[in-house]
């Protein structure tokens, strides 16, 4: 693994998918332990897409599974598709099938977005109420997740905050419904204030198709991708990259 500083961020570049998953699992366990020791529980917002599956597999391995007091972990998602949990596109549904089902986690620790029999607007409003209740928030306050996982798409989107979509500029609501023109679909997503109040944010990026945007994000002052609005207010931001996602960046940025 290499570490490099780019644009004031610390990036870990892992030499293989296995090392990438291991590094992500190591950080996940460290943060969970730290949170439970400090607050008696750990609130985690999982990211969507396919990358988290690598982390889930690693967490279920003998190296990590027994290291976590899963009974004190609460799972949310940073964004969700407007499909039933059973649908293979469901972010929480996939987390349930690929990770949670293999763990003994109390039902009350699971916080999926309610998508069935809900319009996207109702789903977003209900999730916002779930966050307010869980974190004991008054109006104007923001959830402070112990760990918020994010991915990044080849267009620089993160969560379901896609380029040129309305949700990018939301500053009042915790969770919104967001129409994504390029997908011709509604998504439910955390807003940037909800993301940026987290204690720990880890952005996990793998895949060659993201290499150009990664290079631009960390070396080109003129670009503006949604993922660049991930700026924790008091928390810690870590990028964990799999080598092919960093290959263009590594051509122009020396490692430490
Ligand atoms: C989603 C995600 C999204 C994802 C990126 C990366 O619901 O699609 O939350 O932001 O993290 O698109 O997806 P991959 O991991 O599949 O490359």
PDB file of C-alpha atoms in Angstrom, residues 113 121-135 137 139-143 170 172-177 188-191 194:
ATOM      1  CA  UNK A 113     -35.146   3.352   3.931  1.00  0.00           C
ATOM      2  CA  UNK A 121     -40.873  12.076  -1.169  1.00  0.00           C
ATOM      3  CA  UNK A 122     -42.494  10.011   1.599  1.00  0.00           C
ATOM      4  CA  UNK A 123     -39.437   7.712   1.779  1.00  0.00           C
ATOM      5  CA  UNK A 124     -37.104  10.689   2.173  1.00  0.00           C
ATOM      6  CA  UNK A 125     -39.319  12.359   4.782  1.00  0.00           C
ATOM      7  CA  UNK A 126     -39.668   9.117   6.742  1.00  0.00           C
ATOM      8  CA  UNK A 127     -35.887   8.505   6.683  1.00  0.00           C
ATOM      9  CA  UNK A 128     -35.282  12.040   7.851  1.00  0.00           C
ATOM     10  CA  UNK A 129     -37.626  11.384  10.796  1.00  0.00           C
ATOM     11  CA  UNK A 130     -35.783   8.111  11.543  1.00  0.00           C
ATOM     12  CA  UNK A 131     -32.486  10.049  11.691  1.00  0.00           C
ATOM     13  CA  UNK A 132     -33.954  12.754  13.894  1.00  0.00           C
ATOM     14  CA  UNK A 133     -35.310  10.172  16.303  1.00  0.00           C
ATOM     15  CA  UNK A 134     -32.141   8.047  16.394  1.00  0.00           C
ATOM     16  CA  UNK A 135     -29.818  11.006  16.921  1.00  0.00           C
ATOM     17  CA  UNK A 137     -32.112  15.977  16.727  1.00  0.00           C
ATOM     18  CA  UNK A 139     -34.685  21.362  13.877  1.00  0.00           C
ATOM     19  CA  UNK A 140     -31.462  22.736  12.436  1.00  0.00           C
ATOM     20  CA  UNK A 141     -29.328  19.920  13.878  1.00  0.00           C
ATOM     21  CA  UNK A 142     -27.541  17.269  11.804  1.00  0.00           C
ATOM     22  CA  UNK A 143     -26.873  13.543  12.295  1.00  0.00           C
ATOM     23  CA  UNK A 170     -29.809  21.238  -0.543  1.00  0.00           C
ATOM     24  CA  UNK A 172     -31.831  22.407   4.994  1.00  0.00           C
ATOM     25  CA  UNK A 173     -33.083  18.822   4.657  1.00  0.00           C
ATOM     26  CA  UNK A 174     -31.181  15.790   5.984  1.00  0.00           C
ATOM     27  CA  UNK A 175     -32.482  13.395   3.332  1.00  0.00           C
ATOM     28  CA  UNK A 176     -34.054  14.181  -0.037  1.00  0.00           C
ATOM     29  CA  UNK A 177     -35.607  12.513  -3.032  1.00  0.00           C
ATOM     30  CA  UNK A 188     -33.202   8.785  -1.918  1.00  0.00           C
ATOM     31  CA  UNK A 189     -30.008  10.386  -0.656  1.00  0.00           C
ATOM     32  CA  UNK A 190     -28.308  12.062   2.287  1.00  0.00           C
ATOM     33  CA  UNK A 191     -27.577  15.692   1.579  1.00  0.00           C
ATOM     34  CA  UNK A 194     -25.793  15.162   6.628  1.00  0.00           C
TER      35      UNK A 194
END
